[in-house]
Tab-separated table of C-alpha atoms in Angstrom:
chain	number	residue	atom	x	y	z
A	8	MET	CA	0.086	-0.027	-0.038
A	9	PRO	CA	2.764	2.556	0.844
A	10	GLU	CA	4.394	1.830	-2.504
A	11	ASP	CA	0.950	2.265	-4.449
A	12	ALA	CA	0.431	5.554	-2.623
A	13	THR	CA	3.902	6.899	-3.395
A	14	ALA	CA	3.296	5.860	-7.111
A	15	SER	CA	-0.015	7.586	-7.210
A	16	ASP	CA	1.541	10.675	-5.631
A	17	LYS	CA	4.357	10.605	-7.971
A	18	GLY	CA	1.865	10.414	-10.976
A	19	ALA	CA	-0.334	13.073	-9.546
A	20	ALA	CA	2.914	15.236	-9.320
A	21	GLU	CA	3.827	14.638	-12.944
A	22	ARG	CA	0.327	15.365	-14.275
A	23	LYS	CA	0.345	18.675	-12.196
A	24	ALA	CA	3.891	19.534	-13.712
A	25	ALA	CA	2.716	18.658	-17.210
A	26	SER	CA	-0.485	20.798	-16.768
A	27	MET	CA	1.630	23.860	-15.505
A	28	ARG	CA	4.108	23.487	-18.603
A	29	ARG	CA	1.124	23.378	-20.633
A	30	GLN	CA	-0.308	26.642	-19.124
A	31	GLU	CA	2.975	28.219	-19.075
A	32	ALA	CA	3.366	27.313	-22.888
A	33	SER	CA	-0.104	28.631	-23.603
A	34	GLY	CA	0.652	31.936	-21.633
A	35	GLY	CA	4.012	32.277	-23.423
A	36	LEU	CA	2.481	31.882	-26.744
A	37	TRP	CA	-0.282	34.478	-25.797
A	38	ASP	CA	2.529	36.847	-24.547
A	39	SER	CA	4.125	36.456	-28.055
A	40	VAL	CA	0.795	37.133	-29.856
A	41	LYS	CA	0.274	40.247	-27.884
A	42	LYS	CA	3.782	41.422	-28.495
A	43	ALA	CA	3.261	40.779	-32.268
A	44	ALA	CA	-0.014	42.551	-32.102
A	45	VAL	CA	1.585	45.427	-30.358
A	46	VAL	CA	4.395	45.768	-32.828
A	47	ILE	CA	2.038	45.436	-35.969
A	48	GLY	CA	-0.628	47.745	-34.314
A	49	SER	CA	1.790	50.288	-33.274
A	50	GLY	CA	3.366	50.519	-36.589
A	51	ILE	CA	-0.058	50.675	-38.330
A	52	LEU	CA	-1.233	53.543	-35.900
A	53	PHE	CA	2.157	55.231	-36.405
A	54	LEU	CA	1.787	55.204	-40.147
A	55	ALA	CA	-1.781	56.539	-39.906
A	56	ALA	CA	-0.839	59.516	-37.784
A	57	PHE	CA	2.321	60.023	-39.781
A	58	GLY	CA	0.356	59.763	-43.104
A	59	ASN	CA	-2.474	62.116	-41.858
A	60	SER	CA	0.156	64.579	-40.448
A	61	VAL	CA	2.196	64.641	-43.505
A	62	THR	CA	-0.837	65.062	-45.670
A	63	TRP	CA	-2.070	68.130	-43.598
A	64	HIS	CA	1.214	69.787	-43.601
A	65	LEU	CA	1.944	69.384	-47.329
A	66	GLN	CA	-1.505	70.583	-48.136
A	67	LYS	CA	-0.956	73.498	-45.867
A	68	PHE	CA	2.531	74.111	-47.413
A	69	TRP	CA	1.740	73.984	-51.007
A	70	GLY	CA	-1.797	75.070	-50.884
A	71	ALA	CA	-3.171	71.837	-52.175
A	72	SER	CA	-6.748	71.073	-51.963
A	73	GLY	CA	-8.649	67.852	-51.824
A	74	ASP	CA	-6.749	64.642	-51.262
A	75	PHE	CA	-3.097	65.472	-51.655
A	76	TRP	CA	-1.777	61.869	-52.098
A	77	GLN	CA	-4.378	61.035	-54.787
A	78	ASN	CA	-3.589	64.200	-56.684
A	79	LEU	CA	0.093	63.567	-56.373
A	80	TRP	CA	-0.452	59.949	-57.624
A	81	THR	CA	-2.697	61.217	-60.578
A	82	LYS	CA	0.138	63.450	-61.759
A	83	LEU	CA	2.610	60.500	-61.485
A	84	TYR	CA	0.090	58.254	-63.219
A	85	LEU	CA	-0.429	60.655	-66.243
A	86	ALA	CA	3.381	61.228	-66.540
A	87	PHE	CA	3.861	57.437	-66.982
A	88	GLU	CA	0.580	56.907	-69.020
A	89	GLY	CA	1.234	54.182	-71.573
A	90	HIS	CA	4.394	53.104	-69.658
A	91	GLU	CA	2.788	51.225	-66.587
A	92	ALA	CA	5.612	48.717	-66.502
A	93	ALA	CA	8.189	51.418	-66.093
A	94	LEU	CA	6.075	52.965	-63.233
A	95	PHE	CA	5.721	49.598	-61.533
A	96	PHE	CA	9.439	48.886	-61.509
A	97	MET	CA	10.230	52.401	-60.251
A	98	GLY	CA	8.039	51.526	-57.277
A	99	THR	CA	9.088	47.847	-56.852
A	100	MET	CA	12.717	48.269	-57.846
A	101	PHE	CA	14.003	51.740	-57.562
A	102	ALA	CA	12.419	52.864	-54.546
A	103	PRO	CA	13.135	49.924	-52.403
A	104	THR	CA	16.705	49.940	-53.545
A	105	VAL	CA	17.072	53.625	-52.402
A	106	ALA	CA	15.526	52.680	-49.035
A	107	PHE	CA	17.977	49.692	-48.592
A	108	TRP	CA	21.145	51.423	-49.633
A	109	VAL	CA	20.484	54.855	-47.884
A	110	SER	CA	19.918	52.978	-44.566
A	111	ASN	CA	22.751	50.682	-44.975
A	112	GLY	CA	25.058	53.405	-46.129
A	113	LEU	CA	24.850	55.091	-42.806
A	114	LEU	CA	25.541	51.752	-41.016
A	115	LEU	CA	28.372	50.880	-43.290
A	116	LEU	CA	30.045	54.251	-42.472
A	117	VAL	CA	29.799	53.191	-38.793
A	118	ASP	CA	30.837	49.634	-39.364
A	119	THR	CA	33.814	50.389	-41.499
A	120	THR	CA	35.270	53.303	-39.534
A	121	GLY	CA	34.341	52.245	-35.887
A	122	LYS	CA	33.614	55.950	-35.284
A	123	LEU	CA	30.231	57.808	-34.815
A	124	SER	CA	30.217	56.811	-31.024
A	125	PHE	CA	26.731	58.094	-30.576
A	126	ILE	CA	25.751	54.850	-32.696
A	127	THR	CA	28.500	52.472	-31.594
A	128	ARG	CA	27.631	52.798	-28.037
A	129	TYR	CA	24.341	50.800	-28.775
A	130	ARG	CA	26.201	47.931	-30.059
A	131	ILE	CA	24.619	44.652	-29.181
A	132	GLN	CA	27.581	42.231	-29.257
A	133	MET	CA	30.547	44.330	-27.649
A	134	ASN	CA	33.963	44.149	-29.268
A	135	LYS	CA	32.654	42.777	-32.321
A	136	ASN	CA	32.909	44.432	-35.897
A	137	GLU	CA	34.946	47.316	-34.518
A	138	PRO	CA	35.430	47.976	-37.222
A	139	VAL	CA	34.225	45.266	-39.568
A	140	ASP	CA	36.669	43.078	-41.482
A	141	PRO	CA	36.990	44.755	-44.923
A	142	VAL	CA	37.953	41.633	-46.843
A	143	LYS	CA	34.962	39.779	-45.451
A	144	LEU	CA	32.638	42.751	-46.133
A	145	ARG	CA	33.866	43.104	-49.602
A	146	GLN	CA	33.049	39.465	-50.303
A	147	ALA	CA	29.701	39.926	-48.650
A	148	LEU	CA	28.840	42.948	-50.707
A	149	LYS	CA	29.365	41.167	-54.096
A	150	THR	CA	26.849	38.566	-53.037
A	151	VAL	CA	24.419	41.328	-51.907
A	152	ILE	CA	24.699	43.184	-55.087
A	153	PHE	CA	24.199	39.976	-57.090
A	154	ASN	CA	21.216	38.752	-55.146
A	155	HIS	CA	19.644	42.389	-55.305
A	156	VAL	CA	20.177	42.815	-59.249
A	157	PHE	CA	20.039	39.250	-60.574
A	158	ILE	CA	17.591	37.612	-58.056
A	159	SER	CA	15.210	40.242	-56.807
A	160	GLY	CA	15.121	42.124	-59.967
A	161	PRO	CA	13.892	39.273	-62.207
A	162	MET	CA	11.435	38.130	-59.382
A	163	ALA	CA	9.815	41.696	-59.363
A	164	VAL	CA	9.332	41.403	-63.214
A	165	GLY	CA	7.558	38.102	-62.399
A	166	VAL	CA	5.506	39.760	-59.970
A	167	TYR	CA	4.553	42.403	-62.497
A	168	TYR	CA	3.135	40.017	-65.061
A	169	LEU	CA	1.281	37.951	-62.276
A	170	MET	CA	-0.235	41.194	-60.974
A	171	THR	CA	-1.113	42.668	-64.364
A	172	TRP	CA	-2.693	39.226	-65.356
A	173	ARG	CA	-5.124	39.823	-62.252
A	174	GLY	CA	-5.760	43.326	-62.869
A	175	ASN	CA	-3.946	46.803	-62.918
A	176	PRO	CA	-1.812	47.426	-59.990
A	177	CYS	CA	-1.021	50.762	-61.183
A	178	GLY	CA	-4.670	51.925	-61.385
A	179	PRO	CA	-5.556	55.714	-61.377
A	180	GLU	CA	-7.320	55.297	-57.923
A	181	LEU	CA	-5.267	54.875	-54.672
A	182	PRO	CA	-6.506	52.451	-52.182
A	183	THR	CA	-7.680	54.275	-48.987
A	184	PHE	CA	-5.151	54.957	-46.450
A	185	HIS	CA	-6.789	52.610	-43.889
A	186	TRP	CA	-7.186	49.790	-46.518
A	187	GLY	CA	-3.465	50.130	-47.333
A	188	LEU	CA	-2.600	49.758	-43.524
A	189	MET	CA	-4.816	46.709	-43.228
A	190	GLU	CA	-2.933	45.170	-46.186
A	191	LEU	CA	0.440	45.794	-44.435
A	192	GLY	CA	-0.817	43.862	-41.520
A	193	VAL	CA	-1.845	40.879	-43.618
A	194	PHE	CA	1.738	41.085	-45.475
A	195	SER	CA	3.292	41.041	-41.962
A	196	ILE	CA	1.449	37.752	-41.006
A	197	ILE	CA	2.116	36.024	-44.289
A	198	GLU	CA	5.840	37.044	-44.189
A	199	GLU	CA	6.009	35.649	-40.510
A	200	ILE	CA	4.440	32.231	-41.524
A	201	LEU	CA	6.579	31.747	-44.605
A	202	PHE	CA	9.663	33.097	-43.402
A	203	TYR	CA	9.592	31.094	-40.108
A	204	TYR	CA	9.118	27.724	-41.749
A	205	SER	CA	11.286	28.374	-44.916
A	206	HIS	CA	14.148	29.640	-42.584
A	207	ARG	CA	13.787	26.650	-40.284
A	208	LEU	CA	13.972	24.388	-43.171
A	209	PHE	CA	17.315	25.917	-44.239
A	210	HIS	CA	18.514	24.839	-40.812
A	211	HIS	CA	17.929	21.227	-41.421
A	212	PRO	CA	21.445	19.600	-41.579
A	213	SER	CA	21.220	18.286	-45.110
A	214	LEU	CA	20.307	21.930	-46.401
A	215	TYR	CA	22.311	24.154	-43.841
A	216	LYS	CA	25.740	23.243	-44.938
A	217	HIS	CA	24.979	23.676	-48.492
A	218	PHE	CA	22.870	26.805	-48.443
A	219	HIS	CA	22.197	28.596	-44.931
A	220	LYS	CA	25.701	28.363	-43.573
A	221	GLN	CA	26.850	31.261	-45.961
A	222	HIS	CA	24.447	33.572	-44.177
A	223	HIS	CA	25.580	32.571	-40.711
A	224	GLU	CA	29.273	33.279	-41.451
A	225	TRP	CA	28.362	36.542	-39.662
A	226	THR	CA	27.710	35.586	-36.051
A	227	ALA	CA	27.792	39.306	-35.303
A	228	PRO	CA	25.588	40.547	-38.202
A	229	ILE	CA	25.710	44.003	-39.856
A	230	GLY	CA	22.833	45.626	-41.632
A	231	VAL	CA	23.909	44.851	-45.263
A	232	ILE	CA	24.274	41.133	-44.892
A	233	SER	CA	20.571	40.858	-44.340
A	234	ILE	CA	20.451	39.751	-48.022
A	235	TYR	CA	23.824	38.008	-47.879
A	236	ALA	CA	22.694	34.499	-48.638
A	237	HIS	CA	22.831	31.732	-51.308
A	238	PRO	CA	20.784	32.598	-54.298
A	239	LEU	CA	18.351	29.648	-53.498
A	240	GLU	CA	17.839	30.760	-50.025
A	241	HIS	CA	17.356	34.373	-51.192
A	242	VAL	CA	14.552	33.235	-53.440
A	243	ILE	CA	12.770	31.031	-51.022
A	244	SER	CA	13.319	32.579	-47.600
A	245	ASN	CA	14.018	36.220	-48.134
A	246	THR	CA	12.131	37.334	-51.227
A	247	LEU	CA	9.042	35.086	-51.580
A	248	PRO	CA	7.606	35.716	-48.168
A	249	VAL	CA	7.728	39.517	-48.897
A	250	MET	CA	6.408	39.214	-52.489
A	251	ILE	CA	3.705	36.767	-52.067
A	252	GLY	CA	1.283	39.112	-49.916
A	253	PRO	CA	0.895	41.651	-52.595
A	254	VAL	CA	0.372	39.079	-55.389
A	255	LEU	CA	-2.350	37.437	-53.338
A	256	LEU	CA	-4.164	40.435	-52.352
A	257	GLY	CA	-3.897	42.130	-55.805
A	258	SER	CA	-2.400	45.141	-54.239
A	259	HIS	CA	-1.967	48.682	-55.614
A	260	LEU	CA	1.595	49.774	-56.526
A	261	SER	CA	1.518	52.399	-53.649
A	262	THR	CA	0.869	49.780	-51.035
A	263	THR	CA	3.475	47.178	-52.701
A	264	CYS	CA	6.107	49.944	-52.887
A	265	MET	CA	5.537	50.866	-49.235
A	266	TRP	CA	5.660	47.089	-48.183
A	267	TYR	CA	8.889	46.478	-49.998
A	268	CYS	CA	10.644	49.465	-48.481
A	269	VAL	CA	9.318	48.583	-44.835
A	270	ALA	CA	10.436	44.995	-45.250
A	271	LEU	CA	14.026	45.891	-46.457
A	272	ILE	CA	14.432	48.457	-43.696
A	273	SER	CA	12.931	46.111	-41.071
A	274	THR	CA	15.454	43.296	-41.870
A	275	THR	CA	18.285	45.842	-42.025
A	276	ILE	CA	17.459	46.835	-38.504
A	277	SER	CA	17.067	43.188	-37.487
A	278	HIS	CA	20.666	42.595	-38.765
A	279	CYS	CA	22.355	45.952	-37.987
A	280	GLY	CA	23.955	44.886	-34.615
A	281	TYR	CA	22.850	48.135	-32.752
A	282	HIS	CA	19.967	48.376	-30.566
A	283	LEU	CA	19.087	51.933	-31.371
A	284	PRO	CA	16.564	54.262	-29.436
A	285	PHE	CA	12.961	54.268	-30.876
A	286	LEU	CA	13.569	51.558	-33.334
A	287	PRO	CA	12.474	48.040	-33.236
A	288	SER	CA	14.445	45.633	-31.100
A	289	PRO	CA	17.141	43.568	-32.980
A	290	GLU	CA	17.844	41.436	-30.119
A	291	PHE	CA	15.709	38.441	-31.222
A	292	HIS	CA	17.427	38.029	-34.773
A	293	ASP	CA	20.830	38.907	-33.300
A	294	PHE	CA	20.663	36.186	-30.963
A	295	HIS	CA	19.789	33.763	-33.589
A	296	HIS	CA	23.064	34.743	-35.494
A	297	LEU	CA	24.873	34.235	-32.195
A	298	LYS	CA	23.332	30.777	-31.353
A	299	PHE	CA	22.011	29.367	-34.723
A	300	ASN	CA	19.109	27.161	-33.371
A	301	GLN	CA	16.937	29.782	-31.709
A	302	CYS	CA	14.763	32.696	-32.718
A	303	TYR	CA	13.853	31.619	-36.440
A	304	GLY	CA	10.879	34.007	-37.047
A	305	VAL	CA	10.141	37.759	-37.386
A	306	PHE	CA	7.780	38.566	-34.411
A	307	GLY	CA	8.418	35.381	-32.292
A	308	VAL	CA	4.790	33.998	-32.275
A	309	LEU	CA	5.803	30.838	-34.090
A	310	ASP	CA	8.934	30.521	-32.066
A	311	ARG	CA	7.006	30.585	-28.957
A	312	LEU	CA	4.396	27.974	-30.401
A	313	HIS	CA	7.318	25.739	-31.429
A	314	GLY	CA	9.499	26.265	-28.223
A	315	THR	CA	12.431	27.694	-30.478
A	316	ASP	CA	12.995	30.550	-28.080
A	317	ALA	CA	13.307	28.511	-25.025
A	318	LYS	CA	17.068	29.471	-24.571
A	319	PHE	CA	16.591	32.922	-25.728
A	320	LYS	CA	14.151	33.517	-22.866
A	321	GLN	CA	16.830	32.707	-20.301
A	322	THR	CA	19.294	35.325	-21.399
A	323	LYS	CA	20.014	39.064	-20.932
A	324	GLN	CA	19.146	39.440	-24.589
A	325	TYR	CA	15.572	38.508	-23.908
A	326	GLU	CA	15.461	40.874	-20.953
A	327	ARG	CA	16.612	43.721	-23.461
A	328	HIS	CA	14.363	42.631	-26.284
A	329	MET	CA	12.110	45.802	-25.997
A	330	LEU	CA	11.579	49.267	-27.447
A	331	LEU	CA	14.348	51.451	-26.245
A	332	THR	CA	12.767	54.679	-25.224
A	333	SER	CA	15.806	56.446	-23.628
A	334	LEU	CA	19.256	57.381	-24.578
A	335	THR	CA	20.919	54.876	-22.359
A	336	PRO	CA	22.046	51.732	-23.966
A	337	LEU	CA	20.440	48.665	-22.629
A	338	THR	CA	23.721	46.949	-22.215
A	339	HIS	CA	24.288	49.734	-19.588
A	340	SER	CA	20.831	49.452	-17.897
A	341	ILE	CA	20.546	45.691	-18.117
A	342	PRO	CA	24.452	44.695	-17.972
A	343	ASP	CA	25.486	41.087	-18.613
A	344	HIS	CA	26.335	38.943	-15.395
A	345	PRO	CA	29.819	39.459	-14.427
A	346	LYS	CA	32.238	36.651	-15.554
A	347	LYS	CA	33.644	34.274	-12.923
A	348	GLY	CA	36.712	35.596	-11.140
A	349	GLN	CA	35.639	39.285	-11.755
């Protein structure tokens, strides 16, 4: 009888522990969902407020009447009348390229000189890339430019034909501002799902050594290596998750252009290596480059669902994974544990 009682108590304890783990996992997933909703929602609210503010100021400055953005688009549309393909490629190739290289130009200036201390003080992995290895950087830039020109470019051409087959992506009427914001939210969800599973697929041992290992040569990433990848990976994991959303929704060029620019700037921030004030936290993806088998997604919802953020949650990087709203670097306000013997 005592042995039966002991076994019964042990079984009850195991069931209780399992129940608590399920509750913790459920709560953790809900926390990630809320964080993702806050990120997407905050971005949408910011864009709404920013768009309305810019509209008001530009209307006042130029004395424009009516819908400023629609009038501006109409002028652009008429200027390219009969050349819709050129207009489409200007929005899906030229504008995102400018957004990518302008943001990375500043970061490369910091990375190659090691100066501009008002930025370097926010470095996530201290004593790394100070400055970046020029030989390694030149090699990466060759791949980045190749992917940008010879992979992303032809894929944008393919997107044009798919979208014109469905309708007119360069139509004379702009979508409403709020519809465009709703589309951006849908694009973000599609990207999270496709990027997580394709990215995790490339971490399978049979694929990793042939394809994804190239990207992980940078254990301390910098912004420009966000598209430093094997061409196959760049197609499947980097580009398709971004391009599929506008194709599925049959989006207007204005929304597609904005999304491409946002996606490129977002992945630049995720790889930049600096946790800068008032910008999204790059701690999550920076930890992925550091440890390889954690934090595969963008927002962390699917990582929480699949338990691929378990180690991350036990680190100082997780404590720092927040929007920095002060000028004090998080490595100062949330310092690492002192090493043994110190």
